[in-house]
Amino acid sequence: YGELWTGSENGSIRAWPWEVTVKFLANAVNSSYAQSTMAMSYIDLKSRGIAAGACTLPNSDVLFLTAEHSTGRVWSGGSHLLALWDARRRDILKVFGPNAQSDFLSPDMSSVHDYIPEDEAKLIMAKVSKKERTQGSLSFFQRSRNAVIGAADAVLRAAVGGQNWDDSKKVGAIASAPDGTVWGGYANGLLVRWDCNGNRLQEQHLIGVGVRSMCVVGARVWVGYADGRLQVLDIETGKPIGAWCAHRSAVVQIEADGDHVFTLAYSGSICGWNLASPSPLDQILLSEMCARQHYYTKHKHLKILSGTWNVSEERASLESLTLWLGNQTAKANIVVIGLQEMEMGAGVLAMAAAKETVGLEGSANGQWWLENIGNAIGGQETFERVASRQLAGLLIGAWVDKKILPYVGEVDVGT
């Protein structure tokens, strides 16, 4: 219907009417006022839901937001609760608890907050602009604080709305199908299928590993698991068509394009699969490829240089790094370096965990070491850094010779 729905922290769900979006897109390039109007012209859907009596609406971050177009439904939710909305009326219909059962049902509700007209938006933006400038520098610390609180809640299995949720019943992924049904996967491997009204049609437990991603493509449902496995189900019966190990780490995203389905792993690797897979043709192709393996494979011995250094919160000079690594890397094809005690202190560990939770990783000190180690082993002309990972005072980095770079993939690093 042209509306734009978004979900963010603390369960906030907002919708921008299509007329506001169209006007913004027509004037956004040359008008800061259009941006201000767009920013304030939203409908607070969570407030509408609470006013309707849906007191169990999730207060945690919105992790899932998917549109089911055939019946005009929108599904939203976090780790333990899912909500079903009527997209036409912007009304909440159901809220599902950890057992995928309906905790709230209300087809009728009153409006609480509608979008702000343009003449009011300018005045509101003038009032809040000064406040936003003051809070801008604090946004990172606020996000970090929220991340620390969220981590503590996870460790303590804190109550959401006064209840303790079972982590095995966390929602891992949801996906809508063209027939109006919606599929969901849980952390214990449970797969659930709902109709457009949120009624459970089917549930099954095929693989005892957490579901991390789902995608409906044609008459098939693709499911990605935490151990890297990929499974394909028949959308009508839910019966498994096939499963295989797609990655060495969790499959976090699945998307279809053309005749292929692409999967993204937690490690960053991306693989493409034929839309018809799995099929009897796969085994025929595998046999032929194995028989012709000597035509397209080449065996080569590689030399790996690995080193570790407890730097005790000090920074080494480029000369020291060159003496340590420079002569040794002349014959190496792969270089892996690990550092300890790069940064120390209890606050460093807490800040590192908070930064990683909000999508940031590493520090300026860690970046300095990675850049200088890269320069010491020959710079970008010889080696390319393919992976790195930092956790507080621990740092690991991997570089490969550019001659073999096209053959490197599925790189996993950890601290």
C-alpha positions as semicolon CSV with decimal commas, in nm:
position;residue;x (nm);y (nm);z (nm)
1;Y;0,000;0,000;0,000
2;G;0,301;0,225;-0,031
3;E;0,359;0,255;0,343
4;L;0,701;0,221;0,499
5;W;0,722;0,022;0,824
6;T;1,028;0,020;1,049
7;G;1,120;-0,151;1,375
8;S;1,390;-0,047;1,619
9;E;1,497;-0,054;1,984
10;N;1,259;-0,119;2,272
11;G;0,998;-0,263;2,040
12;S;0,929;0,065;1,859
13;I;0,733;0,014;1,535
14;R;0,652;0,309;1,309
15;A;0,472;0,350;0,979
16;W;0,503;0,634;0,728
17;P;0,193;0,692;0,508
18;W;0,249;0,660;0,136
19;E;0,158;1,022;0,062
20;V;0,430;1,145;0,300
21;T;0,685;0,907;0,149
22;V;0,602;1,011;-0,208
23;K;0,631;1,380;-0,120
24;F;0,962;1,318;0,057
25;L;1,112;1,129;-0,238
26;A;1,008;1,409;-0,474
27;N;1,173;1,682;-0,266
28;A;1,441;1,508;-0,058
29;V;1,735;1,605;-0,278
30;N;1,697;1,981;-0,246
31;S;1,496;2,023;0,072
32;S;1,608;1,974;0,430
33;Y;1,255;2,066;0,532
34;A;1,124;1,759;0,345
35;Q;1,360;1,544;0,549
36;S;1,241;1,703;0,872
37;T;0,879;1,649;0,776
38;M;0,943;1,287;0,686
39;A;1,124;1,225;1,015
40;M;0,827;1,342;1,221
41;S;0,534;1,225;1,006
42;Y;0,508;0,873;1,136
43;I;0,241;0,665;1,308
44;D;0,344;0,510;1,640
45;L;0,207;0,159;1,599
46;K;0,328;0,030;1,934
47;S;0,130;0,300;2,117
48;R;-0,177;0,200;1,921
49;G;-0,125;-0,162;2,022
50;I;-0,081;-0,081;2,391
51;A;-0,392;0,136;2,386
52;A;-0,580;-0,160;2,244
53;G;-0,482;-0,370;2,543
54;A;-0,187;-0,559;2,395
55;C;0,022;-0,517;2,709
56;T;0,243;-0,809;2,603
57;L;0,389;-0,622;2,307
58;P;0,767;-0,683;2,308
59;N;0,984;-0,422;2,476
60;S;1,300;-0,572;2,327
61;D;1,451;-0,474;1,993
62;V;1,244;-0,553;1,685
63;L;1,441;-0,824;1,506
64;F;1,182;-0,933;1,250
65;L;0,952;-0,736;1,024
66;T;0,797;-0,908;0,724
67;A;0,498;-0,825;0,501
68;E;0,246;-1,085;0,391
69;H;0,098;-0,920;0,082
70;S;-0,183;-1,157;-0,014
71;T;-0,395;-1,069;0,291
72;G;-0,236;-0,741;0,397
73;R;-0,065;-0,862;0,714
74;V;0,262;-0,754;0,876
75;W;0,450;-0,972;1,124
76;S;0,688;-0,816;1,374
77;G;0,869;-0,933;1,683
78;G;1,181;-0,995;1,884
79;S;1,343;-1,305;2,028
80;H;1,046;-1,428;2,231
81;L;0,733;-1,250;2,110
82;L;0,572;-1,207;1,768
83;A;0,294;-0,965;1,676
84;L;0,049;-0,983;1,384
85;W;-0,080;-0,656;1,236
86;D;-0,351;-0,558;0,989
87;A;-0,157;-0,344;0,741
88;R;-0,465;-0,171;0,602
89;R;-0,598;-0,049;0,937
90;R;-0,260;-0,052;1,116
91;D;-0,426;-0,250;1,396
92;I;-0,265;-0,524;1,600
93;L;-0,444;-0,859;1,576
94;K;-0,242;-1,103;1,784
95;V;0,064;-1,133;2,004
96;F;0,233;-1,470;2,031
97;G;0,419;-1,592;2,337
98;P;0,722;-1,821;2,357
99;N;0,512;-2,127;2,279
100;A;0,379;-1,968;1,958
101;Q;0,037;-1,942;2,123
102;S;-0,182;-1,635;2,108
103;D;-0,151;-1,417;2,419
104;F;-0,359;-1,129;2,280
105;L;-0,644;-1,107;2,033
106;S;-0,816;-0,780;1,941
107;P;-0,962;-0,703;1,597
108;D;-1,077;-0,353;1,696
109;M;-0,882;-0,064;1,845
110;S;-0,878;0,315;1,849
111;S;-0,621;0,548;1,701
112;V;-0,362;0,686;1,937
113;H;-0,106;0,876;1,732
114;D;-0,139;0,972;1,368
115;Y;0,117;1,137;1,144
116;I;0,197;1,502;1,203
117;P;0,089;1,756;0,940
118;E;0,356;1,960;0,768
119;D;0,267;2,286;0,942
120;E;0,321;2,122;1,281
121;A;0,631;1,926;1,183
122;K;0,842;2,239;1,127
123;L;0,761;2,371;1,474
124;I;0,833;2,036;1,638
125;M;1,163;1,999;1,457
126;A;1,270;2,347;1,570
127;K;1,206;2,248;1,930
128;V;1,390;1,917;1,919
129;S;1,686;2,017;1,698
130;K;1,879;2,168;1,990
131;K;1,812;1,862;2,203
132;E;1,929;1,628;1,925
133;R;2,255;1,818;1,889
134;T;2,317;1,786;2,261
135;Q;2,244;1,415;2,264
136;G;2,433;1,335;1,943
137;S;2,769;1,292;2,116
138;L;2,606;1,070;2,375
139;S;2,435;0,838;2,128
140;F;2,720;0,587;2,125
141;F;2,737;0,570;2,503
142;Q;2,362;0,532;2,521
143;R;2,375;0,248;2,270
144;S;2,661;0,091;2,460
145;R;2,466;0,117;2,782
146;N;2,168;-0,050;2,618
147;A;2,396;-0,321;2,482
148;V;2,547;-0,391;2,825
149;I;2,201;-0,407;2,977
150;G;2,090;-0,641;2,700
151;A;2,392;-0,865;2,754
152;A;2,323;-0,878;3,125
153;D;1,962;-0,968;3,056
154;A;2,075;-1,252;2,833
155;V;2,315;-1,388;3,094
156;L;2,063;-1,365;3,374
157;R;1,770;-1,470;3,153
158;A;1,594;-1,161;3,275
159;A;1,221;-1,127;3,278
160;V;1,038;-0,963;2,992
161;G;0,710;-0,840;3,128
162;G;0,769;-1,032;3,450
163;Q;0,823;-1,374;3,288
164;N;1,137;-1,581;3,235
165;W;1,165;-1,700;2,875
166;D;1,330;-2,024;2,773
167;D;1,620;-1,948;2,537
168;S;1,543;-2,266;2,343
169;K;1,217;-2,101;2,237
170;K;1,377;-1,790;2,088
171;V;1,255;-1,702;1,742
172;G;1,540;-1,729;1,496
173;A;1,373;-1,631;1,168
174;I;1,038;-1,577;0,996
175;A;0,942;-1,573;0,628
176;S;0,614;-1,514;0,444
177;A;0,487;-1,730;0,159
178;P;0,280;-1,629;-0,148
179;D;-0,015;-1,840;-0,027
180;G;-0,059;-1,622;0,283
181;T;0,112;-1,851;0,529
182;V;0,412;-1,754;0,741
183;W;0,696;-1,983;0,848
184;G;0,898;-1,941;1,166
185;G;1,204;-2,113;1,307
186;Y;1,318;-2,133;1,669
187;A;1,648;-2,172;1,854
188;N;1,572;-2,536;1,935
189;G;1,518;-2,620;1,568
190;L;1,137;-2,615;1,583
191;L;0,967;-2,509;1,257
192;V;0,616;-2,359;1,276
193;R;0,373;-2,268;1,000
194;W;0,088;-2,020;1,058
195;D;-0,201;-1,911;0,840
196;C;-0,273;-1,545;0,761
197;N;-0,470;-1,510;1,086
198;G;-0,192;-1,644;1,306
199;N;-0,340;-1,992;1,356
200;R;-0,086;-2,271;1,374
201;L;-0,118;-2,509;1,083
202;Q;0,189;-2,722;1,135
203;E;0,495;-2,766;1,352
204;Q;0,785;-3,007;1,321
205;H;1,128;-3,067;1,463
206;L;1,357;-3,196;1,188
207;I;1,705;-3,085;1,298
208;G;1,801;-3,019;1,658
209;V;1,997;-2,704;1,574
210;G;1,889;-2,342;1,600
211;V;1,725;-2,179;1,297
212;R;1,902;-1,858;1,191
213;S;1,742;-1,770;0,856
214;M;1,451;-1,860;0,627
215;C;1,341;-1,775;0,275
216;V;1,042;-1,886;0,067
217;V;1,123;-1,935;-0,300
218;G;0,843;-2,064;-0,520
219;A;0,711;-2,391;-0,382
220;R;1,003;-2,440;-0,145
221;V;1,113;-2,312;0,194
222;W;1,487;-2,269;0,247
223;V;1,605;-2,291;0,608
224;G;1,950;-2,195;0,736
225;Y;2,081;-2,338;1,063
226;A;2,335;-2,228;1,323
227;D;2,577;-2,508;1,233
228;G;2,594;-2,405;0,865
229;R;2,345;-2,657;0,733
230;L;2,090;-2,564;0,469
231;Q;1,757;-2,745;0,439
232;V;1,485;-2,727;0,173
233;L;1,121;-2,808;0,252
234;D;0,811;-2,853;0,040
235;I;0,588;-2,552;0,106
236;E;0,264;-2,754;0,084
237;T;0,350;-3,051;0,302
238;G;0,648;-2,924;0,499
239;K;0,836;-3,244;0,418
240;P;1,213;-3,212;0,377
241;I;1,339;-3,234;0,021
242;G;1,706;-3,231;0,112
243;A;1,974;-3,090;0,341
244;W;2,348;-3,031;0,316
245;C;2,634;-2,847;0,483
246;A;2,646;-2,510;0,309
247;H;2,892;-2,323;0,534
248;R;3,121;-2,381;0,829
249;S;2,940;-2,117;1,035
250;A;2,579;-2,012;1,087
251;V;2,370;-1,927;0,781
252;V;2,245;-1,580;0,875
253;Q;2,074;-1,470;0,552
254;I;1,909;-1,635;0,249
255;E;1,799;-1,446;-0,062
256;A;1,684;-1,551;-0,408
257;D;1,779;-1,384;-0,735
258;G;1,704;-1,523;-1,077
259;D;1,781;-1,892;-1,098
260;H;1,990;-1,902;-0,782
261;V;1,957;-1,883;-0,406
262;F;2,240;-1,709;-0,220
263;T;2,335;-1,777;0,139
264;L;2,540;-1,556;0,370
265;A;2,734;-1,710;0,659
266;Y;2,829;-1,547;0,986
267;S;3,192;-1,560;0,874
268;G;3,106;-1,339;0,575
269;S;3,124;-1,604;0,306
270;I;2,858;-1,612;0,034
271;C;2,755;-1,917;-0,169
272;G;2,513;-1,953;-0,460
273;W;2,290;-2,256;-0,519
274;N;2,079;-2,355;-0,815
275;L;1,713;-2,284;-0,753
276;A;1,624;-2,645;-0,839
277;S;1,860;-2,793;-0,582
278;P;1,846;-3,046;-0,442
279;S;1,743;-3,263;-0,737
280;P;1,848;-3,595;-0,898
281;L;2,059;-3,391;-1,139
282;D;2,288;-3,287;-0,852
283;Q;2,429;-3,637;-0,810
284;I;2,491;-3,668;-1,183
285;L;2,677;-3,337;-1,191
286;L;2,877;-3,433;-0,883
287;S;2,986;-3,760;-1,040
288;E;3,093;-3,586;-1,359
289;M;3,284;-3,316;-1,170
290;C;3,466;-3,575;-0,959
291;A;3,562;-3,768;-1,272
292;R;3,708;-3,452;-1,430
293;Q;3,863;-3,315;-1,111
294;H;4,217;-3,331;-1,250
295;Y;4,119;-3,084;-1,525
296;Y;4,028;-2,796;-1,294
297;T;4,224;-2,857;-0,972
298;K;4,587;-2,787;-0,894
299;H;4,779;-2,908;-0,588
300;K;5,036;-2,672;-0,440
301;H;5,232;-2,669;-0,115
302;L;5,193;-2,347;0,082
303;K;5,406;-2,204;0,360
304;I;5,235;-2,048;0,662
305;L;5,403;-1,805;0,899
306;S;5,237;-1,773;1,238
307;G;5,351;-1,555;1,524
308;T;5,231;-1,437;1,864
309;W;5,342;-1,147;2,082
310;N;5,246;-1,025;2,427
311;V;5,284;-0,652;2,366
312;S;5,196;-0,547;2,723
313;E;4,998;-0,237;2,611
314;E;5,296;-0,103;2,415
315;R;5,328;-0,010;2,048
316;A;5,619;-0,145;1,850
317;S;5,810;0,061;1,598
318;L;5,795;-0,027;1,230
319;E;6,164;-0,123;1,249
320;S;6,090;-0,375;1,526
321;L;5,803;-0,526;1,334
322;T;6,014;-0,549;1,020
323;L;6,294;-0,725;1,208
324;W;6,040;-0,965;1,357
325;L;5,839;-1,043;1,044
326;G;5,998;-0,887;0,739
327;N;6,263;-1,148;0,662
328;Q;6,038;-1,436;0,755
329;T;5,754;-1,342;0,520
330;A;5,965;-1,349;0,203
331;K;5,887;-1,717;0,151
332;A;5,545;-1,729;0,321
333;N;5,215;-1,754;0,138
334;I;4,995;-1,706;0,445
335;V;5,068;-1,496;0,755
336;V;4,870;-1,525;1,078
337;I;4,958;-1,301;1,374
338;G;4,810;-1,298;1,723
339;L;4,862;-1,035;1,993
340;Q;4,791;-1,044;2,366
341;E;4,752;-0,769;2,624
342;M;4,715;-0,510;2,352
343;E;4,472;-0,328;2,582
344;M;4,416;-0,400;2,951
345;G;4,161;-0,319;3,219
346;A;3,813;-0,436;3,316
347;G;3,653;-0,140;3,139
348;V;3,818;-0,236;2,810
349;L;3,649;-0,577;2,808
350;A;3,307;-0,431;2,890
351;M;3,341;-0,163;2,623
352;A;3,458;-0,417;2,365
353;A;3,154;-0,638;2,433
354;A;2,922;-0,338;2,414
355;K;3,072;-0,214;2,087
356;E;3,044;-0,554;1,926
357;T;2,680;-0,583;2,034
358;V;2,587;-0,257;1,859
359;G;2,769;-0,351;1,540
360;L;3,113;-0,202;1,608
361;E;3,428;-0,406;1,635
362;G;3,789;-0,336;1,724
363;S;3,955;-0,019;1,842
364;A;4,192;0,249;1,714
365;N;4,480;0,067;1,881
366;G;4,385;-0,260;1,714
367;Q;4,359;-0,089;1,377
368;W;4,704;0,062;1,428
369;W;4,855;-0,282;1,486
370;L;4,683;-0,434;1,183
371;E;4,799;-0,155;0,953
372;N;5,158;-0,163;1,077
373;I;5,184;-0,541;1,065
374;G;5,057;-0,523;0,708
375;N;5,325;-0,268;0,622
376;A;5,595;-0,476;0,790
377;I;5,519;-0,787;0,586
378;G;5,529;-0,605;0,254
379;G;5,228;-0,375;0,238
380;Q;4,933;-0,400;0,003
381;E;5,155;-0,475;-0,295
382;T;5,239;-0,822;-0,163
383;F;4,981;-0,931;0,094
384;E;4,610;-0,875;0,143
385;R;4,444;-0,894;0,485
386;V;4,155;-1,139;0,456
387;A;4,034;-1,149;0,815
388;S;4,082;-1,000;1,160
389;R;3,910;-1,012;1,495
390;Q;3,959;-0,826;1,821
391;L;3,818;-0,881;2,167
392;A;3,957;-0,626;2,413
393;G;4,329;-0,706;2,446
394;L;4,326;-1,004;2,207
395;L;4,381;-0,951;1,836
396;I;4,421;-1,192;1,547
397;G;4,486;-1,109;1,183
398;A;4,538;-1,314;0,866
399;W;4,709;-1,205;0,543
400;V;4,754;-1,400;0,219
401;D;4,980;-1,356;-0,080
402;K;4,791;-1,175;-0,354
403;K;4,889;-1,450;-0,598
404;I;4,665;-1,697;-0,416
405;L;4,398;-1,448;-0,308
406;P;4,145;-1,559;-0,577
407;Y;4,151;-1,909;-0,426
408;V;4,085;-1,805;-0,065
409;G;3,738;-1,824;0,087
410;E;3,540;-1,931;0,395
411;V;3,786;-1,760;0,631
412;D;3,692;-1,796;0,999
413;V;3,860;-1,602;1,280
414;G;3,779;-1,580;1,649
415;T;3,904;-1,459;1,984
